[in-house]
mmCIF file of C-alpha atoms in Angstrom:
data_model
loop_
_atom_site.group_PDB
_atom_site.id
_atom_site.type_symbol
_atom_site.label_atom_id
_atom_site.label_comp_id
_atom_site.label_asym_id
_atom_site.label_seq_id
_atom_site.Cartn_x
_atom_site.Cartn_y
_atom_site.Cartn_z
ATOM 1 C CA MET X 1 34.283 32.031 61.898
ATOM 2 C CA ILE X 2 34.985 35.731 62.558
ATOM 3 C CA TRP X 3 33.498 37.606 65.505
ATOM 4 C CA ALA X 4 34.341 41.251 66.290
ATOM 5 C CA GLY X 5 37.360 41.074 63.991
ATOM 6 C CA VAL X 6 38.782 38.011 65.763
ATOM 7 C CA LEU X 7 39.157 34.687 64.005
ATOM 8 C CA LEU X 8 37.469 31.999 66.082
ATOM 9 C CA ALA X 9 38.165 28.314 65.662
ATOM 10 C CA THR X 10 35.041 26.384 64.724
ATOM 11 C CA THR X 11 36.502 23.242 66.330
ATOM 12 C CA PRO X 12 39.148 22.915 69.028
ATOM 13 C CA CYS X 13 41.449 21.334 66.456
ATOM 14 C CA GLN X 14 41.599 24.601 64.524
ATOM 15 C CA ALA X 15 43.202 26.336 67.513
ATOM 16 C CA PRO X 16 46.944 27.062 67.390
ATOM 17 C CA LEU X 17 49.128 23.974 67.824
ATOM 18 C CA GLU X 18 50.469 25.365 71.100
ATOM 19 C CA ALA X 19 46.888 25.391 72.451
ATOM 20 C CA ILE X 20 45.971 21.802 71.567
ATOM 21 C CA ALA X 21 49.328 20.041 72.057
ATOM 22 C CA PRO X 22 49.043 19.729 75.871
ATOM 23 C CA GLN X 23 45.702 17.937 75.477
ATOM 24 C CA LEU X 24 47.174 15.684 72.774
ATOM 25 C CA LEU X 25 49.977 14.615 75.116
ATOM 26 C CA GLN X 26 47.568 14.114 78.017
ATOM 27 C CA ASP X 27 45.360 11.834 75.887
ATOM 28 C CA LEU X 28 48.169 10.109 73.952
ATOM 29 C CA PRO X 29 48.839 7.193 76.358
ATOM 30 C CA ALA X 30 45.179 6.132 76.303
ATOM 31 C CA TYR X 31 45.010 6.427 72.510
ATOM 32 C CA ALA X 32 48.294 4.519 72.085
ATOM 33 C CA ASN X 33 47.302 1.766 74.483
ATOM 34 C CA ARG X 34 43.962 1.275 72.688
ATOM 35 C CA SER X 35 45.693 1.119 69.300
ATOM 36 C CA VAL X 36 47.338 -2.230 70.060
ATOM 37 C CA ALA X 37 45.083 -5.068 68.930
ATOM 38 C CA LEU X 38 45.795 -8.338 70.683
ATOM 39 C CA SER X 39 44.459 -11.807 70.057
ATOM 40 C CA PRO X 40 42.993 -13.549 73.128
ATOM 41 C CA ASP X 41 46.072 -15.788 73.553
ATOM 42 C CA GLN X 42 48.579 -12.914 73.544
ATOM 43 C CA GLN X 43 49.811 -10.998 76.565
ATOM 44 C CA PRO X 44 50.084 -7.248 76.219
ATOM 45 C CA LEU X 45 53.543 -6.318 74.966
ATOM 46 C CA GLY X 46 53.560 -3.131 76.965
ATOM 47 C CA SER X 47 51.922 0.186 77.471
ATOM 48 C CA VAL X 48 52.557 3.882 77.181
ATOM 49 C CA LEU X 49 52.682 5.291 80.704
ATOM 50 C CA THR X 50 53.039 8.991 79.969
ATOM 51 C CA ALA X 51 53.852 11.547 77.275
ATOM 52 C CA GLY X 52 55.501 14.879 77.977
ATOM 53 C CA GLN X 53 58.456 17.227 77.584
ATOM 54 C CA LEU X 54 56.612 19.226 74.957
ATOM 55 C CA ASN X 55 58.857 21.413 72.798
ATOM 56 C CA PHE X 56 57.932 23.550 69.768
ATOM 57 C CA GLU X 57 61.502 24.491 68.804
ATOM 58 C CA PRO X 58 61.860 23.295 65.185
ATOM 59 C CA LEU X 59 64.811 21.185 64.146
ATOM 60 C CA PRO X 60 66.959 22.730 61.431
ATOM 61 C CA LEU X 61 65.978 20.848 58.285
ATOM 62 C CA PRO X 62 67.331 21.093 54.744
ATOM 63 C CA LEU X 63 65.396 23.431 52.475
ATOM 64 C CA GLY X 64 62.587 21.606 50.724
ATOM 65 C CA SER X 65 62.455 18.675 53.154
ATOM 66 C CA LEU X 66 58.954 19.587 54.380
ATOM 67 C CA PRO X 67 55.861 19.431 52.143
ATOM 68 C CA ASP X 68 55.057 23.118 52.655
ATOM 69 C CA ARG X 69 56.078 26.102 54.735
ATOM 70 C CA SER X 70 53.068 25.846 57.053
ATOM 71 C CA THR X 71 54.177 22.431 58.385
ATOM 72 C CA GLN X 72 54.982 22.704 62.083
ATOM 73 C CA GLN X 73 57.166 20.521 64.288
ATOM 74 C CA LEU X 74 56.410 19.265 67.756
ATOM 75 C CA PHE X 75 58.850 17.309 69.917
ATOM 76 C CA PHE X 76 57.720 15.125 72.821
ATOM 77 C CA THR X 77 58.784 12.063 74.769
ATOM 78 C CA THR X 78 56.997 8.943 75.938
ATOM 79 C CA LEU X 79 57.723 6.609 78.816
ATOM 80 C CA GLU X 80 56.729 3.021 78.083
ATOM 81 C CA ARG X 81 56.740 -0.265 79.960
ATOM 82 C CA SER X 82 57.226 -3.522 78.086
ATOM 83 C CA PHE X 83 57.099 -7.068 79.376
ATOM 84 C CA LEU X 84 59.269 -10.058 78.603
ATOM 85 C CA GLY X 85 58.045 -13.030 80.580
ATOM 86 C CA GLN X 86 57.832 -11.972 84.226
ATOM 87 C CA HIS X 87 60.202 -9.017 83.783
ATOM 88 C CA SER X 88 59.210 -5.475 82.929
ATOM 89 C CA ASN X 89 61.413 -2.941 81.200
ATOM 90 C CA LEU X 90 61.078 0.841 80.947
ATOM 91 C CA SER X 91 62.002 2.651 77.745
ATOM 92 C CA GLN X 92 61.827 6.217 76.586
ATOM 93 C CA GLY X 93 60.717 7.363 73.137
ATOM 94 C CA PHE X 94 61.768 10.648 71.545
ATOM 95 C CA HIS X 95 59.288 11.770 68.883
ATOM 96 C CA TRP X 96 59.317 14.516 66.232
ATOM 97 C CA LEU X 97 55.796 15.102 64.982
ATOM 98 C CA PHE X 98 55.113 17.071 61.796
ATOM 99 C CA VAL X 99 51.613 18.500 61.271
ATOM 100 C CA THR X 100 50.095 21.038 58.928
ATOM 101 C CA PRO X 101 46.996 23.208 59.305
ATOM 102 C CA SER X 102 43.997 22.759 57.056
ATOM 103 C CA ASP X 103 40.549 24.304 56.868
ATOM 104 C CA ARG X 104 39.292 21.409 59.053
ATOM 105 C CA GLY X 105 42.087 21.461 61.626
ATOM 106 C CA TRP X 106 45.543 19.976 62.065
ATOM 107 C CA GLN X 107 46.564 17.190 59.685
ATOM 108 C CA PHE X 108 49.236 14.577 60.393
ATOM 109 C CA VAL X 109 52.261 14.725 58.047
ATOM 110 C CA SER X 110 54.792 12.327 59.591
ATOM 111 C CA LEU X 111 56.429 11.121 62.790
ATOM 112 C CA TYR X 112 60.057 10.197 63.455
ATOM 113 C CA SER X 113 61.096 8.418 66.638
ATOM 114 C CA GLN X 114 64.150 7.262 68.568
ATOM 115 C CA TRP X 115 64.086 4.787 71.450
ATOM 116 C CA GLY X 116 66.305 4.234 74.424
ATOM 117 C CA PRO X 117 66.330 2.737 77.898
ATOM 118 C CA TYR X 118 64.921 4.632 80.852
ATOM 119 C CA PRO X 119 66.771 6.208 82.483
ATOM 120 C CA LEU X 120 69.116 6.941 79.585
ATOM 121 C CA ALA X 121 72.325 7.479 81.558
ATOM 122 C CA ASP X 122 75.181 6.718 79.152
ATOM 123 C CA ARG X 123 73.313 4.173 77.063
ATOM 124 C CA PRO X 124 72.639 5.071 73.412
ATOM 125 C CA THR X 125 69.318 5.523 71.661
ATOM 126 C CA THR X 126 68.332 3.996 68.349
ATOM 127 C CA PRO X 127 68.807 6.059 65.181
ATOM 128 C CA PRO X 128 65.757 8.150 64.208
ATOM 129 C CA GLN X 129 63.272 6.192 62.138
ATOM 130 C CA GLU X 130 60.045 7.006 60.334
ATOM 131 C CA SER X 131 57.329 5.788 62.708
ATOM 132 C CA SER X 132 54.042 7.093 61.297
ATOM 133 C CA GLY X 133 52.654 3.550 61.110
ATOM 134 C CA GLY X 134 53.707 2.613 64.643
ATOM 135 C CA ARG X 135 51.679 2.736 67.830
ATOM 136 C CA ILE X 136 52.477 6.400 68.620
ATOM 137 C CA GLY X 137 51.968 7.531 65.015
ATOM 138 C CA GLN X 138 48.609 5.767 64.808
ATOM 139 C CA ALA X 139 47.567 7.199 68.177
ATOM 140 C CA VAL X 140 48.394 10.767 67.070
ATOM 141 C CA GLN X 141 46.513 10.290 63.789
ATOM 142 C CA THR X 142 43.440 8.946 65.614
ATOM 143 C CA TRP X 143 43.548 11.777 68.157
ATOM 144 C CA LEU X 144 43.770 14.395 65.398
ATOM 145 C CA ARG X 145 40.876 12.716 63.563
ATOM 146 C CA ASP X 146 38.780 12.828 66.744
ATOM 147 C CA CYS X 147 39.818 16.421 67.345
ATOM 148 C CA ARG X 148 38.761 17.469 63.823
ATOM 149 C CA ALA X 149 35.457 15.638 64.288
ATOM 150 C CA ASN X 150 35.010 17.446 67.613
ATOM 151 C CA PHE X 151 34.802 14.159 69.540
ATOM 152 C CA LEU X 152 37.127 15.405 72.255
ATOM 153 C CA SER X 153 35.944 17.197 75.356
ATOM 154 C CA THR X 154 36.003 20.924 74.638
ATOM 155 C CA GLU X 155 36.464 21.620 78.363
ATOM 156 C CA ALA X 156 40.157 20.768 77.975
ATOM 157 C CA PHE X 157 40.724 23.494 75.392
#
């Protein structure tokens, strides 16, 4: 929609990525924690406590490795707690999200993640792996779907 020569987003999800990313990260733990389906006899394996450290600086990628030039990168971290018996363990996830704009809003392209203990100290992280089908990838895809459908509170934008 255009008003007085200014392009207005018809949904919050059509706003620039920098405008919606803080809300995505704020909502991500709740979306991720709801994405884990458990049978009644299972204990929760863990939960996402927080998401943060938002960074828009793109990684240098080989020419032609992204589907199109409009694809944007977003880096963020998650802090997660998992349980093994009576013991809990904290881990940190490092995520590279790739999204592309469309006429309906931002579309998910892919997600790559690395995992490591929290705090990291001198302990190594896992190699990056494609994680679009994992808990964080599914949570981002659901959030973007809700954003495009305008199900999210517009007060946050």
